[in-house]
Amino acid sequence: EKNADSLPGELHEETMPWLQLNKRHLLQQKQLLKLFDTLEVKEKMGKYFDQLVEMQNPDGGISWFEGGKSDPYISYYILAGFGKMERENLPFPENGNSSYRYSTVVPKLVDYCDQQFSPQSGDFNALHYLYGRSFWIKKFPLSQSLRSKIDSILNAYWQHPQRASIGRQALLITVTMRLLPAENPLHRRAIEQLESIRQAAIRDQANGIRWKEIADADELDMRSEEWVVRIA
């Protein structure tokens, strides 16, 4: 049956077997390339994961480099990274004993991060703790004392949310909506602040959606890129 969209006198692919063969060959090449990429990525994942394990100290924290002291910020950061993988059901490396090591690394890391968190922490570290911890609430429930600390610092942050940069506002909104129930007044404030950020966006067909506060920066470094992702 002739395709209604075809031009008069146009030959169909069915009448030209060599085109079908070329298409199948191209599809096989793409599938093979994807397979090789997957194997390579898994190998690299295993390698990098093993390096992270080597940097985990007996207290459960992770250092910036092998042999260094545990650092709260990088520990929170890695906890969030593992949490994203868990949330998206991404497979962890299965080479060697990596699966077993993962099952022991994460609980120790969560415990270290919980011990380090304090309502008196600086904004930067505390918000990143809350973000990383928000991925693991179901698997590692919060104790009552930890829940009280979190409620305390979230209340403090929401006293003057406009004083924070737009990136940190986005982070505060995310953790508030994840950690507090919908009926909590701060949860409703988070939704209102989210709408405020949406209205502050600059939209045009050429450049897409952006925010002046970030677009005017001298250089879009890695930290600024991460803020853009958090806002999104």
mmCIF file of C-alpha atoms in Angstrom:
data_model
loop_
_atom_site.group_PDB
_atom_site.id
_atom_site.type_symbol
_atom_site.label_atom_id
_atom_site.label_comp_id
_atom_site.label_asym_id
_atom_site.label_seq_id
_atom_site.Cartn_x
_atom_site.Cartn_y
_atom_site.Cartn_z
ATOM 1 C CA GLU A 1 0.000 0.000 0.000
ATOM 2 C CA LYS A 2 1.407 3.378 -0.998
ATOM 3 C CA ASN A 3 2.325 5.852 1.707
ATOM 4 C CA ALA A 4 0.103 8.933 1.537
ATOM 5 C CA ASP A 5 3.086 11.169 2.330
ATOM 6 C CA SER A 6 5.275 9.832 -0.492
ATOM 7 C CA LEU A 7 6.006 11.860 -3.614
ATOM 8 C CA PRO A 8 4.751 10.785 -7.062
ATOM 9 C CA GLY A 9 7.073 8.191 -8.572
ATOM 10 C CA GLU A 10 9.019 7.828 -5.307
ATOM 11 C CA LEU A 11 10.427 4.337 -4.697
ATOM 12 C CA HIS A 12 9.697 2.797 -1.310
ATOM 13 C CA GLU A 13 12.313 1.253 0.920
ATOM 14 C CA GLU A 14 10.579 -2.130 0.529
ATOM 15 C CA THR A 15 11.462 -2.075 -3.166
ATOM 16 C CA MET A 16 15.150 -1.436 -2.406
ATOM 17 C CA PRO A 17 16.488 -4.290 -0.227
ATOM 18 C CA TRP A 18 19.969 -2.743 -0.047
ATOM 19 C CA LEU A 19 18.538 0.189 1.916
ATOM 20 C CA GLN A 20 16.922 -2.184 4.390
ATOM 21 C CA LEU A 21 20.254 -3.982 4.750
ATOM 22 C CA ASN A 22 22.066 -0.713 5.379
ATOM 23 C CA LYS A 23 19.516 0.281 8.008
ATOM 24 C CA ARG A 24 19.836 -3.062 9.821
ATOM 25 C CA HIS A 25 23.628 -2.796 9.707
ATOM 26 C CA LEU A 26 23.524 0.721 11.164
ATOM 27 C CA LEU A 27 21.151 -0.418 13.926
ATOM 28 C CA GLN A 28 23.438 -3.344 14.799
ATOM 29 C CA GLN A 29 26.420 -0.991 14.997
ATOM 30 C CA LYS A 30 24.561 1.330 17.369
ATOM 31 C CA GLN A 31 23.500 -1.594 19.552
ATOM 32 C CA LEU A 32 27.051 -2.940 19.642
ATOM 33 C CA LEU A 33 28.461 0.486 20.516
ATOM 34 C CA LYS A 34 25.933 0.812 23.347
ATOM 35 C CA LEU A 35 26.947 -2.619 24.667
ATOM 36 C CA PHE A 36 30.639 -1.711 24.667
ATOM 37 C CA ASP A 37 29.887 1.626 26.330
ATOM 38 C CA THR A 38 27.921 -0.156 29.052
ATOM 39 C CA LEU A 39 30.772 -2.576 29.755
ATOM 40 C CA GLU A 40 33.286 0.252 29.868
ATOM 41 C CA VAL A 41 31.126 2.364 32.154
ATOM 42 C CA LYS A 42 30.564 -0.536 34.552
ATOM 43 C CA GLU A 43 34.296 -1.157 34.712
ATOM 44 C CA LYS A 44 34.968 2.510 35.478
ATOM 45 C CA MET A 45 32.165 2.589 38.046
ATOM 46 C CA GLY A 46 33.735 -0.350 39.849
ATOM 47 C CA LYS A 47 37.143 1.314 39.794
ATOM 48 C CA TYR A 48 35.882 4.649 41.135
ATOM 49 C CA PHE A 49 33.695 2.993 43.739
ATOM 50 C CA ASP A 50 36.662 1.007 45.041
ATOM 51 C CA GLN A 51 38.615 4.272 45.313
ATOM 52 C CA LEU A 52 35.821 5.812 47.384
ATOM 53 C CA VAL A 53 35.774 2.774 49.659
ATOM 54 C CA GLU A 54 39.492 3.185 50.253
ATOM 55 C CA MET A 55 38.879 6.799 51.332
ATOM 56 C CA GLN A 56 36.224 5.850 53.911
ATOM 57 C CA ASN A 57 37.642 6.060 57.415
ATOM 58 C CA PRO A 58 36.725 3.877 60.423
ATOM 59 C CA ASP A 59 34.316 6.588 61.643
ATOM 60 C CA GLY A 60 32.289 6.137 58.425
ATOM 61 C CA GLY A 61 33.223 9.496 56.932
ATOM 62 C CA ILE A 62 35.009 9.972 53.624
ATOM 63 C CA SER A 63 38.072 12.127 53.071
ATOM 64 C CA TRP A 64 38.994 14.296 50.105
ATOM 65 C CA PHE A 65 41.976 12.051 49.403
ATOM 66 C CA GLU A 66 43.252 8.678 50.562
ATOM 67 C CA GLY A 67 44.749 8.859 54.028
ATOM 68 C CA GLY A 68 43.050 12.163 54.876
ATOM 69 C CA LYS A 69 40.647 13.010 57.674
ATOM 70 C CA SER A 70 36.915 12.536 57.236
ATOM 71 C CA ASP A 71 35.265 15.642 55.853
ATOM 72 C CA PRO A 72 31.560 16.393 56.452
ATOM 73 C CA TYR A 73 30.951 18.265 53.193
ATOM 74 C CA ILE A 74 32.400 15.658 50.838
ATOM 75 C CA SER A 75 30.693 12.918 52.882
ATOM 76 C CA TYR A 76 27.317 14.679 52.455
ATOM 77 C CA TYR A 77 28.045 15.141 48.764
ATOM 78 C CA ILE A 78 28.819 11.448 48.190
ATOM 79 C CA LEU A 79 25.800 10.402 50.277
ATOM 80 C CA ALA A 80 23.625 12.463 47.926
ATOM 81 C CA GLY A 81 25.310 10.908 44.884
ATOM 82 C CA PHE A 82 24.637 7.385 46.115
ATOM 83 C CA GLY A 83 21.101 8.480 46.966
ATOM 84 C CA LYS A 84 20.472 9.654 43.399
ATOM 85 C CA MET A 85 21.591 6.277 42.069
ATOM 86 C CA GLU A 86 19.315 4.510 44.523
ATOM 87 C CA ARG A 87 16.394 6.789 43.663
ATOM 88 C CA GLU A 88 16.801 6.192 39.918
ATOM 89 C CA ASN A 89 17.335 2.438 40.372
ATOM 90 C CA LEU A 90 20.719 2.687 38.679
ATOM 91 C CA PRO A 91 22.816 -0.471 39.087
ATOM 92 C CA PHE A 92 25.869 -0.354 41.303
ATOM 93 C CA PRO A 93 29.063 -2.047 40.121
ATOM 94 C CA GLU A 94 28.993 -5.802 40.581
ATOM 95 C CA ASN A 95 32.614 -6.628 39.888
ATOM 96 C CA GLY A 96 34.450 -8.421 42.685
ATOM 97 C CA ASN A 97 32.901 -7.751 46.085
ATOM 98 C CA SER A 98 31.626 -4.245 45.264
ATOM 99 C CA SER A 99 27.979 -5.162 45.972
ATOM 100 C CA TYR A 100 28.885 -6.382 49.445
ATOM 101 C CA ARG A 101 31.078 -3.352 50.085
ATOM 102 C CA TYR A 102 28.281 -1.015 49.034
ATOM 103 C CA SER A 103 25.921 -2.602 51.557
ATOM 104 C CA THR A 104 28.422 -1.829 54.320
ATOM 105 C CA VAL A 105 29.724 1.544 53.087
ATOM 106 C CA VAL A 106 26.390 3.371 52.913
ATOM 107 C CA PRO A 107 25.089 2.571 56.452
ATOM 108 C CA LYS A 108 28.413 3.688 57.941
ATOM 109 C CA LEU A 109 28.330 6.846 55.814
ATOM 110 C CA VAL A 110 24.756 7.650 56.886
ATOM 111 C CA ASP A 111 25.696 7.191 60.541
ATOM 112 C CA TYR A 112 28.735 9.486 60.188
ATOM 113 C CA CYS A 113 26.663 12.190 58.480
ATOM 114 C CA ASP A 114 23.977 11.980 61.191
ATOM 115 C CA GLN A 115 26.628 12.360 63.883
ATOM 116 C CA GLN A 116 28.161 15.389 62.175
ATOM 117 C CA PHE A 117 24.922 17.264 61.597
ATOM 118 C CA SER A 118 24.108 20.048 64.025
ATOM 119 C CA PRO A 119 21.513 22.850 63.900
ATOM 120 C CA GLN A 120 24.410 25.214 64.571
ATOM 121 C CA SER A 121 26.211 24.136 61.400
ATOM 122 C CA GLY A 122 26.893 26.721 58.724
ATOM 123 C CA ASP A 123 24.259 27.100 56.008
ATOM 124 C CA PHE A 124 26.349 25.441 53.316
ATOM 125 C CA ASN A 125 27.142 22.193 55.128
ATOM 126 C CA ALA A 126 23.788 21.852 56.879
ATOM 127 C CA LEU A 127 21.747 22.236 53.696
ATOM 128 C CA HIS A 128 23.907 19.690 51.920
ATOM 129 C CA TYR A 129 23.466 17.255 54.797
ATOM 130 C CA LEU A 130 19.696 17.634 54.581
ATOM 131 C CA TYR A 131 19.780 17.130 50.817
ATOM 132 C CA GLY A 132 21.954 14.011 50.993
ATOM 133 C CA ARG A 133 19.979 12.559 53.902
ATOM 134 C CA SER A 134 16.629 13.155 52.177
ATOM 135 C CA PHE A 135 17.363 10.282 49.770
ATOM 136 C CA TRP A 136 17.652 7.761 52.609
ATOM 137 C CA ILE A 137 14.708 8.498 54.918
ATOM 138 C CA LYS A 138 12.857 5.247 54.155
ATOM 139 C CA LYS A 139 15.888 2.999 54.257
ATOM 140 C CA PHE A 140 17.414 4.644 57.333
ATOM 141 C CA PRO A 141 14.605 6.338 59.331
ATOM 142 C CA LEU A 142 15.409 9.434 61.344
ATOM 143 C CA SER A 143 15.611 9.178 65.124
ATOM 144 C CA GLN A 144 13.391 11.473 67.156
ATOM 145 C CA SER A 145 16.335 13.584 68.292
ATOM 146 C CA LEU A 146 17.572 13.957 64.708
ATOM 147 C CA ARG A 147 14.091 14.846 63.542
ATOM 148 C CA SER A 148 13.964 17.594 66.186
ATOM 149 C CA LYS A 149 17.309 18.986 64.985
ATOM 150 C CA ILE A 150 16.088 19.032 61.397
ATOM 151 C CA ASP A 151 12.827 20.783 62.339
ATOM 152 C CA SER A 152 14.837 23.362 64.284
ATOM 153 C CA ILE A 153 17.195 24.271 61.463
ATOM 154 C CA LEU A 154 14.477 24.289 58.797
ATOM 155 C CA ASN A 155 12.488 26.733 60.914
ATOM 156 C CA ALA A 156 15.599 28.906 61.207
ATOM 157 C CA TYR A 157 16.208 28.865 57.444
ATOM 158 C CA TRP A 158 12.630 29.839 56.661
ATOM 159 C CA GLN A 159 12.815 32.981 58.808
ATOM 160 C CA HIS A 160 14.564 34.819 55.942
ATOM 161 C CA PRO A 161 14.734 32.610 52.831
ATOM 162 C CA GLN A 162 15.213 35.619 50.510
ATOM 163 C CA ARG A 163 18.645 36.278 52.039
ATOM 164 C CA ALA A 164 19.952 33.073 50.461
ATOM 165 C CA SER A 165 21.094 32.826 46.852
ATOM 166 C CA ILE A 166 18.616 31.411 44.368
ATOM 167 C CA GLY A 167 20.580 28.142 44.279
ATOM 168 C CA ARG A 168 20.369 27.687 48.037
ATOM 169 C CA GLN A 169 16.713 28.632 47.984
ATOM 170 C CA ALA A 170 16.164 25.789 45.521
ATOM 171 C CA LEU A 171 18.039 23.422 47.821
ATOM 172 C CA LEU A 172 16.000 24.575 50.821
ATOM 173 C CA ILE A 173 12.747 24.065 48.909
ATOM 174 C CA THR A 174 13.768 20.546 47.883
ATOM 175 C CA VAL A 175 14.755 19.352 51.346
ATOM 176 C CA THR A 176 11.718 20.970 52.982
ATOM 177 C CA MET A 177 9.284 19.255 50.627
ATOM 178 C CA ARG A 178 11.053 15.919 51.065
ATOM 179 C CA LEU A 179 11.463 16.002 54.838
ATOM 180 C CA LEU A 180 8.226 17.638 55.998
ATOM 181 C CA PRO A 181 4.628 16.437 55.443
ATOM 182 C CA ALA A 182 2.338 18.351 53.090
ATOM 183 C CA GLU A 183 0.246 19.698 55.980
ATOM 184 C CA ASN A 184 3.278 21.371 57.579
ATOM 185 C CA PRO A 185 3.223 25.194 57.148
ATOM 186 C CA LEU A 186 6.852 25.176 55.953
ATOM 187 C CA HIS A 187 5.923 22.736 53.203
ATOM 188 C CA ARG A 188 3.371 25.258 51.949
ATOM 189 C CA ARG A 189 5.942 28.045 52.163
ATOM 190 C CA ALA A 190 8.317 25.950 50.095
ATOM 191 C CA ILE A 191 5.706 25.674 47.341
ATOM 192 C CA GLU A 192 5.166 29.447 47.446
ATOM 193 C CA GLN A 193 8.904 30.089 47.233
ATOM 194 C CA LEU A 194 9.141 27.663 44.321
ATOM 195 C CA GLU A 195 6.549 29.720 42.465
ATOM 196 C CA SER A 196 8.553 32.860 43.257
ATOM 197 C CA ILE A 197 11.664 31.313 41.674
ATOM 198 C CA ARG A 198 9.625 30.262 38.635
ATOM 199 C CA GLN A 199 8.341 33.799 38.154
ATOM 200 C CA ALA A 200 11.869 35.205 38.438
ATOM 201 C CA ALA A 201 13.017 33.167 35.440
ATOM 202 C CA ILE A 202 13.880 34.846 32.146
ATOM 203 C CA ARG A 203 12.422 33.021 29.160
ATOM 204 C CA ASP A 204 13.133 33.448 25.483
ATOM 205 C CA GLN A 205 13.343 31.143 22.468
ATOM 206 C CA ALA A 206 17.030 31.783 21.810
ATOM 207 C CA ASN A 207 18.433 31.146 25.286
ATOM 208 C CA GLY A 208 15.746 29.082 26.975
ATOM 209 C CA ILE A 209 15.036 29.514 30.689
ATOM 210 C CA ARG A 210 17.669 31.156 32.887
ATOM 211 C CA TRP A 211 18.071 33.281 36.015
ATOM 212 C CA LYS A 212 19.776 36.664 35.992
ATOM 213 C CA GLU A 213 21.573 36.015 39.279
ATOM 214 C CA ILE A 214 23.425 33.073 37.735
ATOM 215 C CA ALA A 215 23.589 34.311 34.131
ATOM 216 C CA ASP A 216 25.430 37.468 35.215
ATOM 217 C CA ALA A 217 28.196 35.498 36.926
ATOM 218 C CA ASP A 218 31.696 36.011 35.484
ATOM 219 C CA GLU A 219 32.168 32.298 34.948
ATOM 220 C CA LEU A 220 29.744 29.370 35.030
ATOM 221 C CA ASP A 221 31.899 27.128 37.194
ATOM 222 C CA MET A 222 30.934 23.665 38.397
ATOM 223 C CA ARG A 223 29.217 24.980 41.498
ATOM 224 C CA SER A 224 27.011 27.325 39.452
ATOM 225 C CA GLU A 225 26.150 24.497 37.072
ATOM 226 C CA GLU A 226 25.043 22.406 40.026
ATOM 227 C CA TRP A 227 22.852 25.241 41.248
ATOM 228 C CA VAL A 228 21.160 25.340 37.831
ATOM 229 C CA VAL A 229 20.437 21.609 38.150
ATOM 230 C CA ARG A 230 19.052 22.080 41.673
ATOM 231 C CA ILE A 231 16.753 24.862 40.468
ATOM 232 C CA ALA A 232 15.515 22.696 37.612
#
